[in-house]
Coordinates of C-alpha atoms and ligand atoms in Angstrom, one line a residue:
M165 CA 134.9 -196.4 43.8
D166 CA 136.5 -193.8 45.3
L167 CA 134.6 -193.8 48.7
H168 CA 136.3 -190.2 49.9
R169 CA 132.3 -189.0 52.4
V170 CA 129.1 -191.7 53.3
C171 CA 126.0 -190.0 53.7
V172 CA 124.3 -191.9 56.3
Y173 CA 120.9 -191.5 57.2
C174 CA 119.3 -192.6 60.8
G175 CA 116.8 -192.1 63.1
T176 CA 117.0 -189.2 65.9
S177 CA 113.6 -190.9 67.9
G178 CA 114.6 -192.0 71.8
A179 CA 114.5 -196.0 69.9
R180 CA 116.9 -198.2 71.7
D181 CA 117.0 -201.6 69.8
P182 CA 120.5 -202.8 71.5
A183 CA 121.6 -204.7 68.0
V184 CA 121.2 -201.4 65.8
E185 CA 123.2 -199.9 67.5
K186 CA 125.8 -202.1 68.2
E187 CA 125.5 -202.3 64.6
V188 CA 125.5 -198.7 63.8
R189 CA 128.7 -198.2 66.6
A190 CA 130.6 -200.2 64.1
F191 CA 129.9 -198.8 61.0
G192 CA 131.7 -196.0 62.6
Q193 CA 134.2 -197.2 63.5
E194 CA 135.3 -198.9 60.9
I195 CA 134.3 -196.0 58.7
A196 CA 137.4 -193.8 60.8
R197 CA 139.6 -196.9 60.4
R198 CA 139.2 -196.8 56.3
G199 CA 139.4 -192.9 56.1
I200 CA 136.5 -192.7 55.2
G201 CA 134.7 -189.3 56.3
L202 CA 130.9 -189.3 57.8
V203 CA 128.3 -186.8 56.4
Y204 CA 125.2 -186.7 58.4
G205 CA 122.1 -184.1 59.5
G206 CA 123.7 -183.0 62.7
S207 CA 121.9 -183.9 65.5
S208 CA 122.7 -185.3 68.9
L209 CA 120.4 -187.2 69.0
G210 CA 119.3 -191.6 69.0
L211 CA 120.9 -193.0 66.4
M212 CA 122.7 -190.2 64.2
G213 CA 124.2 -188.8 68.1
V214 CA 125.0 -192.6 67.5
L215 CA 126.8 -192.2 64.8
A216 CA 128.1 -188.9 64.9
D217 CA 129.3 -190.1 69.0
E218 CA 131.7 -192.7 67.1
V219 CA 133.5 -191.8 64.3
I220 CA 134.3 -189.0 66.5
A221 CA 135.6 -191.7 69.3
S222 CA 137.7 -193.6 66.5
G223 CA 139.1 -191.1 65.4
G224 CA 137.0 -190.2 62.2
K225 CA 135.9 -186.5 60.3
V226 CA 132.3 -185.7 60.3
I227 CA 131.0 -183.4 58.4
G228 CA 126.7 -182.3 60.4
V229 CA 124.3 -180.8 58.4
I230 CA 121.6 -178.9 59.6
P231 CA 119.4 -177.0 58.7
E232 CA 119.1 -172.7 60.7
A233 CA 115.4 -173.3 61.9
L234 CA 116.0 -176.3 63.8
V235 CA 119.5 -176.4 65.7
G236 CA 117.3 -175.3 68.6
R237 CA 115.2 -178.2 68.3
E238 CA 117.4 -181.4 66.7
A239 CA 119.9 -180.8 69.1
A240 CA 122.8 -179.9 67.5
H241 CA 125.7 -181.6 68.4
K242 CA 128.7 -179.8 69.6
S243 CA 132.5 -181.9 68.5
V244 CA 131.9 -182.9 64.8
T245 CA 134.4 -181.8 62.9
E246 CA 132.4 -179.2 60.9
M247 CA 128.9 -178.2 61.4
K248 CA 126.8 -176.6 57.9
V249 CA 124.6 -174.7 58.8
V250 CA 122.4 -174.3 56.0
H251 CA 119.0 -172.0 55.2
T252 CA 116.0 -174.2 54.6
M253 CA 115.3 -178.1 54.4
H254 CA 115.4 -178.6 50.8
D255 CA 119.1 -177.2 51.6
R256 CA 120.0 -180.1 53.8
D257 CA 118.6 -183.0 51.3
Q258 CA 121.0 -181.0 48.9
T259 CA 124.5 -180.0 50.5
M260 CA 124.2 -183.5 52.2
F261 CA 124.0 -184.6 48.7
D262 CA 126.5 -182.9 47.1
L263 CA 128.9 -183.9 49.7
G264 CA 128.3 -187.3 49.9
D265 CA 129.7 -190.0 47.7
A266 CA 127.3 -193.2 48.4
F267 CA 124.4 -193.0 50.9
V268 CA 122.9 -195.5 52.8
A269 CA 120.0 -195.7 55.4
F270 CA 119.6 -197.0 58.8
P271 CA 117.1 -197.7 60.3
G272 CA 115.0 -194.1 61.2
G273 CA 112.1 -192.8 61.2
F274 CA 110.3 -190.7 58.2
G275 CA 112.5 -188.2 58.5
T276 CA 114.7 -191.4 56.9
L277 CA 112.7 -192.5 55.2
D278 CA 112.5 -189.1 53.7
Q279 CA 115.8 -189.5 52.8
I280 CA 116.7 -192.4 51.5
L281 CA 113.6 -192.2 48.9
E282 CA 115.3 -189.5 47.4
M283 CA 118.1 -190.6 46.6
I284 CA 116.7 -193.8 45.2
T285 CA 114.0 -191.4 43.0
W286 CA 116.8 -188.8 41.4
K287 CA 118.8 -191.3 41.2
Q288 CA 115.8 -193.5 39.1
L289 CA 115.5 -190.2 37.0
G290 CA 120.0 -189.9 35.9
I291 CA 119.5 -187.2 38.7
H292 CA 123.2 -190.0 40.3
G293 CA 124.5 -192.2 40.1
K294 CA 126.3 -192.5 43.4
P295 CA 125.8 -196.0 45.3
V296 CA 123.2 -196.9 47.7
V297 CA 122.8 -199.3 50.6
I298 CA 119.9 -200.2 53.0
A299 CA 121.2 -201.6 55.6
N300 CA 118.1 -203.7 56.5
I301 CA 119.7 -204.1 60.3
G302 CA 117.3 -207.1 62.0
G303 CA 115.0 -207.4 59.0
Y304 CA 113.9 -203.7 59.6
F305 CA 113.3 -202.1 56.6
D306 CA 112.2 -205.2 55.2
P307 CA 107.9 -204.4 55.1
L308 CA 109.4 -201.4 52.7
L309 CA 111.2 -203.6 50.8
Q310 CA 108.5 -205.6 50.2
Q311 CA 106.2 -202.5 49.7
F312 CA 109.1 -202.0 46.2
E313 CA 109.1 -204.4 45.2
N314 CA 104.6 -204.4 45.1
A315 CA 105.1 -201.5 43.1
V316 CA 107.8 -203.2 41.5
R317 CA 104.8 -206.1 40.7
S318 CA 101.5 -203.9 40.1
G319 CA 103.6 -201.6 37.3
Y320 CA 104.8 -198.9 39.0
A321 CA 108.3 -199.4 38.8
R322 CA 109.4 -200.7 36.6
P323 CA 112.0 -204.0 37.2
H324 CA 115.1 -202.4 35.8
D325 CA 115.2 -200.0 38.6
R326 CA 115.8 -202.9 41.4
I327 CA 119.2 -201.5 40.2
V328 CA 119.6 -198.3 41.7
Y329 CA 118.9 -199.3 45.6
A330 CA 121.0 -202.5 46.9
V331 CA 120.5 -204.2 51.0
A332 CA 122.7 -204.9 53.7
A333 CA 122.8 -206.5 56.9
N334 CA 126.0 -205.3 59.0
T335 CA 128.6 -203.1 58.1
T336 CA 131.1 -205.7 56.3
A337 CA 128.7 -206.2 54.3
I338 CA 128.0 -201.9 53.7
L339 CA 130.9 -201.6 53.1
T340 CA 131.7 -204.2 50.9
L341 CA 129.1 -202.9 48.6
L342 CA 129.8 -199.9 48.5
E343 CA 133.4 -200.2 48.0
G344 CA 133.1 -202.7 44.9
A345 CA 129.8 -200.6 43.9
P346 CA 129.8 -199.1 40.0
V347 CA 129.1 -195.2 39.6
L348 CA 126.9 -195.3 37.2
F349 CA 126.6 -192.5 34.6
R350 CA 123.4 -191.9 34.0
K351 CA 121.8 -189.6 32.5
P352 CA 118.1 -188.5 32.9
G353 CA 115.5 -189.9 30.4
D354 CA 118.4 -192.9 30.3
W355 CA 116.2 -196.3 30.5
A356 CA 112.7 -194.8 30.3
Ligands
AMP160 P1 113.5 -189.5 61.9 O1 114.3 -190.5 60.3 O2 111.8 -188.7 61.3 O3 114.0 -189.3 63.1 O4 114.6 -188.2 61.2 C1 115.6 -187.7 60.8 C2 115.9 -187.3 60.3 O5 116.0 -186.0 59.0 C3 116.6 -185.9 60.5 O6 117.1 -185.0 61.6 C4 115.2 -184.9 59.9 O7 115.5 -183.7 60.4 C5 115.8 -185.6 59.5 N1 114.0 -184.5 57.9 C6 112.8 -185.1 58.5 N2 111.4 -184.1 57.5 C7 112.4 -184.6 56.5 C8 112.3 -184.2 55.1 N3 110.7 -184.5 54.9 N4 113.4 -184.1 54.2 C9 114.4 -184.4 54.7 N5 115.1 -184.3 56.0 C10 114.5 -185.1 57.4

């Protein structure tokens, strides 16, 4: 697929797992090297800041998208290529969705989980067909993936909806998945 911009969700907290940071940096370097732009939540905090810093340092393009109410609280990054200051959280979700050709979640907290699940549910509903990858660095998302399986096993999710997301453990696997992934054209109601 044509991968111009990848939208990444990840944490803003002070959690510091060296293996996760290393992979986030490797990903940032690699997308910059391949000329793939980054779209992200615009913060300089936590992993979000680490990722943006790395892409910028590697000569890549970074678009931050931040709601005006969070500009002070989430420390808007000062050196991104472009900062889009939007009105509400929902505007941010929509803008990041519109700008991203694909969505990747690296480790993070409730915000990260909310955003990647939104991309999964929108895809399940046929609102889009863009690739969604869970970057399961060091098995961080294993319990979430087990919960997904639990949902299928219990009949709350449909087995064929497993194809709406992919799981990769490192940068090479994420980018292989993204660049080889088909964009699914699925209309609301398809496969229902
Ligand atoms: P976290 O993973 O909790 O550190 O949050 C990562 C990013 O997600 C931060 O930029 C938050 O502003 C954002 N975020 C938090 N809650 C939400 C939400 N309900 N919808 C969209 N983004 C959110």
